[in-house]
Amino acid sequence: MSKIVFITGATAGFGKACAEKFAANGYDLVLNGRRTERLQELAEQLEKKFNVAVLQLAFDVRDEKAVFDSISNLPLEWKNIDVLVNNAGLALGRDYFEEASLEDWNTMIDTNVKGAMYVAKAVSQLMAKRNASEGTTGHIINLGSVAGKEVYEKGNMYCASKFAVDAMTKAMRIDLLRHNIKVTGVHPGAAETEFSLVRFKGDEATARSIYNGLQPLTAEDVADAIYYTTTVPTHVCINDLVITCTQQANAIYFNRNPG
Ligand code: NDP
Ligand code: 8X3
């Protein structure tokens, strides 16, 4: 029987690259995102290319009821989730604390903290039940960020949301220990996805400028690292993985090429 991976935020960036990576390795996939046409297109492409089964589960992770209803009503054969890539998230704006938009802050907290919390809780309940009845393990991978390790200027509530993800990850690892559920935090640095375009609300020039003089991570680099954490032996758990491009030391220090 194939293993099942559940990926939130699979319509772009890391989530989409993870879908491709896990499918290439024979996993069946539950794919989430809000943009249903993208989900549909990706599902068809992966089913055809890798001969895997794909279940599309479109919901907004901020919608508590939709998250719990969608996950508790999964068809029985899809409830056996082996790996959760808890990835959906975003940054909005990069402004001084007193000038930043409250609406942006609420959206980041609702998505990155509360959304990730709802999904992790709903899936961990399924994994715990399965462990009790079948003795299987589960693996939850939360997407943090280098922004959840150090705070940078104008990063304020995005950083705060990712510090919360880091704390939640550590807490989950303790509380889920008795169910044999592995919990991993993956914390990437600058990676060129749709992330900056979303952060700067469609301003392509500003989004591109974030990567000036850098060879940033790609979505595939991050997906490879995420997948790697699932390949170690059952008795091994990678707790925390911080991954940057070689020209980045942490959330603050870069070595950019001139020009
Ligand atoms: P992208 O913008 O490329 O992709 C984000 C994904 O999240 C999309 O599939 C989007 O789907 C989904 N998403 C956003 N909001 C919601 C929501 N409310 N409900 C469901 N899905 C949602 O960004 P990345 O792939 O780069 O980012 C993925 C994660 O990695 C985020 O948590 C981000 O904070 C984190 N990260 C990113 C870094 C980077 O530099 N790129 C570095 C470190 C961490 P849709 O719009 O269809 O719902
Ligand atoms: C995204 C990385 O440095 O833009 O989490 O905050 S950064």
Short mmCIF file of C-alpha atoms and ligand atoms in Angstrom, two decimals:
data_model
loop_
_atom_site.label_atom_id
_atom_site.label_comp_id
_atom_site.label_asym_id
_atom_site.label_seq_id
_atom_site.Cartn_x
_atom_site.Cartn_y
_atom_site.Cartn_z
CA MET A 1 0.00 0.00 0.00
CA SER A 2 1.34 3.46 -0.89
CA LYS A 3 2.12 5.96 1.83
CA ILE A 4 0.04 9.14 2.03
CA VAL A 5 1.36 12.69 2.33
CA PHE A 6 -0.94 15.63 3.09
CA ILE A 7 0.46 18.96 1.85
CA THR A 8 -1.09 22.34 2.61
CA GLY A 9 -0.32 25.23 0.26
CA ALA A 10 0.34 22.89 -2.65
CA THR A 11 -0.69 25.33 -5.40
CA ALA A 12 2.70 27.12 -5.48
CA GLY A 13 6.25 27.22 -4.15
CA PHE A 14 7.45 24.68 -1.59
CA GLY A 15 4.11 22.88 -1.38
CA LYS A 16 3.92 22.32 -5.11
CA ALA A 17 7.57 21.17 -5.26
CA CYS A 18 6.89 18.79 -2.35
CA ALA A 19 3.89 17.37 -4.21
CA GLU A 20 6.15 16.58 -7.17
CA LYS A 21 8.93 15.17 -4.94
CA PHE A 22 6.68 12.89 -2.87
CA ALA A 23 4.76 11.76 -5.98
CA ALA A 24 8.05 10.90 -7.71
CA ASN A 25 8.76 8.69 -4.70
CA GLY A 26 5.47 6.82 -4.92
CA TYR A 27 3.37 8.63 -2.31
CA ASP A 28 -0.34 9.18 -2.79
CA LEU A 29 -1.20 12.81 -2.11
CA VAL A 30 -3.81 14.93 -0.37
CA LEU A 31 -3.30 18.41 -1.77
CA ASN A 32 -4.66 21.60 -0.26
CA GLY A 33 -4.75 25.23 -1.36
CA ARG A 34 -7.43 27.78 -2.16
CA ARG A 35 -6.87 28.08 -5.92
CA THR A 36 -8.90 25.13 -7.15
CA GLU A 37 -7.90 25.33 -10.83
CA ARG A 38 -4.26 25.05 -9.85
CA LEU A 39 -5.01 22.08 -7.60
CA GLN A 40 -6.93 20.40 -10.41
CA GLU A 41 -4.12 20.97 -12.92
CA LEU A 42 -1.43 19.72 -10.52
CA ALA A 43 -3.45 16.66 -9.54
CA GLU A 44 -4.00 15.64 -13.17
CA GLN A 45 -0.35 16.19 -14.02
CA LEU A 46 0.98 14.13 -11.08
CA GLU A 47 -1.53 11.30 -11.54
CA LYS A 48 -0.49 10.98 -15.15
CA LYS A 49 3.26 11.39 -14.68
CA PHE A 50 3.75 9.22 -11.58
CA ASN A 51 0.68 6.97 -11.57
CA VAL A 52 -0.23 8.02 -8.01
CA ALA A 53 -3.63 8.82 -6.50
CA VAL A 54 -4.35 12.45 -5.64
CA LEU A 55 -7.17 13.83 -3.49
CA GLN A 56 -7.83 17.55 -3.84
CA LEU A 57 -8.89 19.19 -0.59
CA ALA A 58 -9.46 22.88 -1.21
CA PHE A 59 -10.00 24.97 1.90
CA ASP A 60 -8.73 28.11 3.53
CA VAL A 61 -6.57 27.10 6.51
CA ARG A 62 -7.92 30.14 8.39
CA ASP A 63 -11.41 28.62 8.38
CA GLU A 64 -11.47 26.50 11.53
CA LYS A 65 -14.68 24.67 10.62
CA ALA A 66 -13.58 23.96 7.05
CA VAL A 67 -10.26 22.54 8.28
CA PHE A 68 -11.77 20.21 10.88
CA ASP A 69 -14.74 19.18 8.68
CA SER A 70 -12.55 18.48 5.63
CA ILE A 71 -10.05 16.41 7.59
CA SER A 72 -12.52 14.49 9.74
CA ASN A 73 -14.64 13.71 6.65
CA LEU A 74 -11.76 12.34 4.60
CA PRO A 75 -12.70 9.03 2.98
CA LEU A 76 -11.53 6.17 5.24
CA GLU A 77 -8.66 5.11 2.97
CA TRP A 78 -7.32 8.68 2.95
CA LYS A 79 -7.32 9.00 6.74
CA ASN A 80 -4.10 6.97 7.00
CA ILE A 81 -1.86 10.00 6.65
CA ASP A 82 1.82 9.14 7.05
CA VAL A 83 3.31 12.61 6.54
CA LEU A 84 1.87 16.11 6.94
CA VAL A 85 3.73 18.98 5.28
CA ASN A 86 2.13 21.88 7.18
CA ASN A 87 3.28 24.54 4.75
CA ALA A 88 0.51 27.02 3.81
CA GLY A 89 1.57 30.49 4.84
CA LEU A 90 2.54 33.97 3.78
CA ALA A 91 4.14 37.28 4.62
CA LEU A 92 2.30 40.55 3.96
CA GLY A 93 4.15 43.84 3.94
CA ARG A 94 7.54 44.89 5.26
CA ASP A 95 6.97 48.04 7.25
CA TYR A 96 8.03 49.64 10.52
CA PHE A 97 6.03 48.38 13.50
CA GLU A 98 3.99 51.54 14.09
CA GLU A 99 3.29 51.99 10.37
CA ALA A 100 2.42 48.39 9.41
CA SER A 101 -1.11 47.36 8.48
CA LEU A 102 -3.15 45.65 11.19
CA GLU A 103 -5.08 43.82 8.50
CA ASP A 104 -1.80 42.34 7.19
CA TRP A 105 -0.82 41.32 10.70
CA ASN A 106 -4.18 39.66 11.34
CA THR A 107 -3.95 37.72 8.07
CA MET A 108 -0.44 36.48 8.89
CA ILE A 109 -1.37 35.41 12.41
CA ASP A 110 -4.60 33.79 11.20
CA THR A 111 -2.80 31.88 8.44
CA ASN A 112 0.68 31.10 9.74
CA VAL A 113 -0.21 30.47 13.37
CA LYS A 114 -3.90 29.64 13.68
CA GLY A 115 -4.19 27.90 10.29
CA ALA A 116 -1.09 25.78 10.91
CA MET A 117 -2.39 25.01 14.41
CA TYR A 118 -5.82 23.83 13.13
CA VAL A 119 -4.30 21.58 10.45
CA ALA A 120 -1.69 20.11 12.80
CA LYS A 121 -4.32 19.41 15.46
CA ALA A 122 -6.78 17.74 13.07
CA VAL A 123 -4.10 15.57 11.45
CA SER A 124 -2.37 14.66 14.73
CA GLN A 125 -5.72 13.35 16.01
CA LEU A 126 -5.89 10.96 13.03
CA MET A 127 -2.25 9.93 13.48
CA ALA A 128 -2.73 9.30 17.21
CA LYS A 129 -5.80 7.12 16.59
CA ARG A 130 -3.96 5.13 13.97
CA ASN A 131 -1.03 4.65 16.29
CA ALA A 132 -3.37 3.32 18.98
CA SER A 133 -5.07 0.84 16.62
CA GLU A 134 -2.28 -0.14 14.20
CA GLY A 135 0.91 0.89 15.98
CA THR A 136 2.05 3.04 13.06
CA THR A 137 4.02 6.24 13.34
CA GLY A 138 3.27 9.60 11.76
CA HIS A 139 5.43 12.55 10.80
CA ILE A 140 4.45 16.22 10.93
CA ILE A 141 6.68 18.79 9.26
CA ASN A 142 5.94 22.42 10.10
CA LEU A 143 7.28 25.19 7.84
CA GLY A 144 8.93 27.81 9.98
CA SER A 145 11.55 30.21 8.66
CA VAL A 146 14.87 31.82 9.50
CA ALA A 147 12.50 34.68 10.39
CA GLY A 148 11.36 32.48 13.29
CA LYS A 149 14.94 32.17 14.54
CA GLU A 150 16.04 35.85 14.39
CA VAL A 151 13.97 39.00 14.09
CA TYR A 152 14.91 41.51 11.38
CA GLU A 153 13.97 45.15 10.82
CA LYS A 154 10.41 45.52 9.48
CA GLY A 155 9.89 41.76 9.88
CA ASN A 156 7.85 42.32 13.08
CA MET A 157 4.69 40.20 12.98
CA TYR A 158 5.83 37.87 10.19
CA CYS A 159 8.80 37.01 12.41
CA ALA A 160 6.49 36.72 15.42
CA SER A 161 4.23 34.31 13.53
CA LYS A 162 7.20 32.11 12.63
CA PHE A 163 8.58 32.24 16.20
CA ALA A 164 5.15 30.93 17.19
CA VAL A 165 5.43 28.11 14.63
CA ASP A 166 8.83 27.22 16.10
CA ALA A 167 7.38 27.12 19.63
CA MET A 168 4.36 25.10 18.46
CA THR A 169 6.69 22.63 16.74
CA LYS A 170 8.71 22.11 19.93
CA ALA A 171 5.53 21.75 21.99
CA MET A 172 4.03 19.23 19.56
CA ARG A 173 7.21 17.12 19.64
CA ILE A 174 6.82 16.79 23.41
CA ASP A 175 3.06 16.18 23.53
CA LEU A 176 2.97 13.77 20.56
CA LEU A 177 5.93 11.73 21.79
CA ARG A 178 3.64 9.14 23.41
CA HIS A 179 1.94 8.52 20.03
CA ASN A 180 5.21 7.87 18.17
CA ILE A 181 4.64 10.93 15.98
CA LYS A 182 7.79 12.59 14.67
CA VAL A 183 7.69 16.39 14.54
CA THR A 184 10.17 18.34 12.43
CA GLY A 185 10.61 22.08 11.97
CA VAL A 186 11.98 23.17 8.60
CA HIS A 187 13.26 26.77 8.53
CA PRO A 188 14.28 28.06 5.10
CA GLY A 189 15.96 31.34 4.27
CA ALA A 190 15.34 33.35 1.11
CA ALA A 191 13.77 31.16 -1.55
CA GLU A 192 12.44 32.41 -4.86
CA THR A 193 8.79 31.33 -5.02
CA GLU A 194 5.61 33.43 -5.16
CA PHE A 195 6.36 34.42 -1.54
CA SER A 196 7.78 37.90 -2.24
CA LEU A 197 5.19 38.68 -4.90
CA VAL A 198 2.51 37.95 -2.29
CA ARG A 199 4.39 39.88 0.39
CA PHE A 200 4.67 42.98 -1.81
CA LYS A 201 1.12 42.58 -3.16
CA GLY A 202 1.99 42.06 -6.81
CA ASP A 203 4.83 44.64 -7.00
CA GLU A 204 7.16 42.57 -9.20
CA ALA A 205 10.14 44.96 -9.08
CA THR A 206 10.25 45.04 -5.27
CA ALA A 207 9.67 41.28 -5.10
CA ARG A 208 12.59 40.68 -7.49
CA SER A 209 14.87 43.09 -5.58
CA ILE A 210 14.80 40.78 -2.53
CA TYR A 211 17.00 38.35 -4.50
CA ASN A 212 19.38 40.98 -5.99
CA GLY A 213 22.94 39.65 -6.04
CA LEU A 214 21.87 36.30 -4.61
CA GLN A 215 21.42 32.80 -5.87
CA PRO A 216 18.51 32.06 -3.56
CA LEU A 217 17.11 28.67 -2.65
CA THR A 218 14.63 27.18 -5.09
CA ALA A 219 11.38 25.51 -4.12
CA GLU A 220 12.97 22.23 -5.22
CA ASP A 221 15.95 22.73 -2.85
CA VAL A 222 13.53 23.06 0.04
CA ALA A 223 11.33 20.15 -1.09
CA ASP A 224 14.44 17.93 -1.30
CA ALA A 225 15.34 18.84 2.29
CA ILE A 226 11.77 18.25 3.49
CA TYR A 227 11.60 14.90 1.73
CA TYR A 228 14.98 13.92 3.20
CA THR A 229 13.62 14.27 6.75
CA THR A 230 11.08 11.53 5.90
CA THR A 231 13.70 9.07 4.64
CA VAL A 232 15.66 8.50 7.84
CA PRO A 233 15.04 5.28 9.82
CA THR A 234 11.91 4.99 11.97
CA HIS A 235 13.91 5.40 15.19
CA VAL A 236 15.44 8.71 13.97
CA CYS A 237 13.69 12.10 14.08
CA ILE A 238 15.21 15.23 12.58
CA ASN A 239 13.98 17.87 15.02
CA ASP A 240 15.01 21.07 13.33
CA LEU A 241 16.43 21.92 9.93
CA VAL A 242 17.61 25.45 9.07
CA ILE A 243 18.43 25.81 5.38
CA THR A 244 19.72 28.90 3.60
CA CYS A 245 21.47 29.60 0.31
CA THR A 246 25.24 29.80 0.64
CA GLN A 247 25.14 33.62 0.40
CA GLN A 248 22.90 33.87 3.48
CA ALA A 249 24.10 33.30 7.05
CA ASN A 250 20.83 33.89 8.91
CA ALA A 251 17.74 36.12 8.68
CA ILE A 252 19.91 39.26 8.61
CA TYR A 253 23.34 38.65 7.05
CA PHE A 254 23.81 38.23 3.28
CA ASN A 255 26.86 38.29 1.03
CA ARG A 256 25.38 39.80 -2.14
CA ASN A 257 27.32 40.02 -5.40
CA PRO A 258 27.92 43.64 -6.37
CA GLY A 259 26.04 45.09 -9.33
P1 NDP B 1 4.17 30.67 -2.07
O1 NDP B 1 3.49 31.99 -2.02
O2 NDP B 1 4.90 30.29 -3.31
O3 NDP B 1 3.11 29.53 -1.73
C1 NDP B 1 2.27 29.65 -0.60
C2 NDP B 1 1.21 28.56 -0.60
O4 NDP B 1 0.41 28.72 0.57
C3 NDP B 1 0.29 28.63 -1.80
O5 NDP B 1 0.05 27.32 -2.26
C4 NDP B 1 -0.99 29.24 -1.24
O6 NDP B 1 -2.11 28.68 -1.93
C5 NDP B 1 -0.96 28.68 0.20
N1 NDP B 1 -1.79 29.48 1.11
C6 NDP B 1 -1.59 30.77 1.50
N2 NDP B 1 -2.59 31.15 2.31
C7 NDP B 1 -3.43 30.08 2.41
C8 NDP B 1 -4.65 29.86 3.10
N3 NDP B 1 -5.22 30.82 3.83
N4 NDP B 1 -5.24 28.64 3.00
C9 NDP B 1 -4.67 27.67 2.26
N5 NDP B 1 -3.53 27.81 1.58
C10 NDP B 1 -2.92 29.01 1.67
O7 NDP B 1 5.15 30.65 -0.81
P2 NDP B 1 6.28 29.60 -0.34
O8 NDP B 1 6.11 28.31 -1.00
O9 NDP B 1 7.58 30.29 -0.44
O10 NDP B 1 5.93 29.51 1.20
C11 NDP B 1 5.47 28.33 1.82
C12 NDP B 1 5.75 28.41 3.31
O11 NDP B 1 7.15 28.57 3.53
C13 NDP B 1 5.09 29.59 4.02
O12 NDP B 1 4.68 29.15 5.30
C14 NDP B 1 6.21 30.63 4.14
O13 NDP B 1 6.02 31.48 5.22
C15 NDP B 1 7.39 29.70 4.35
N6 NDP B 1 8.71 30.25 4.00
C16 NDP B 1 8.98 30.80 2.78
C17 NDP B 1 10.25 31.27 2.48
C18 NDP B 1 10.60 31.92 1.19
O14 NDP B 1 11.57 32.70 1.15
N7 NDP B 1 9.91 31.64 0.09
C19 NDP B 1 11.33 31.13 3.45
C20 NDP B 1 10.94 30.55 4.71
C21 NDP B 1 9.69 30.11 4.95
P3 NDP B 1 -3.46 29.44 -2.33
O15 NDP B 1 -3.11 30.88 -2.54
O16 NDP B 1 -3.90 28.72 -3.57
O17 NDP B 1 -4.35 29.19 -1.18
C1 8X3 B 2 10.80 33.95 4.54
C2 8X3 B 2 12.24 34.32 4.67
O1 8X3 B 2 13.86 36.17 5.26
O2 8X3 B 2 11.95 36.76 3.87
O3 8X3 B 2 10.35 33.31 5.66
O4 8X3 B 2 11.67 36.33 6.20
S1 8X3 B 2 12.41 35.97 5.02
#
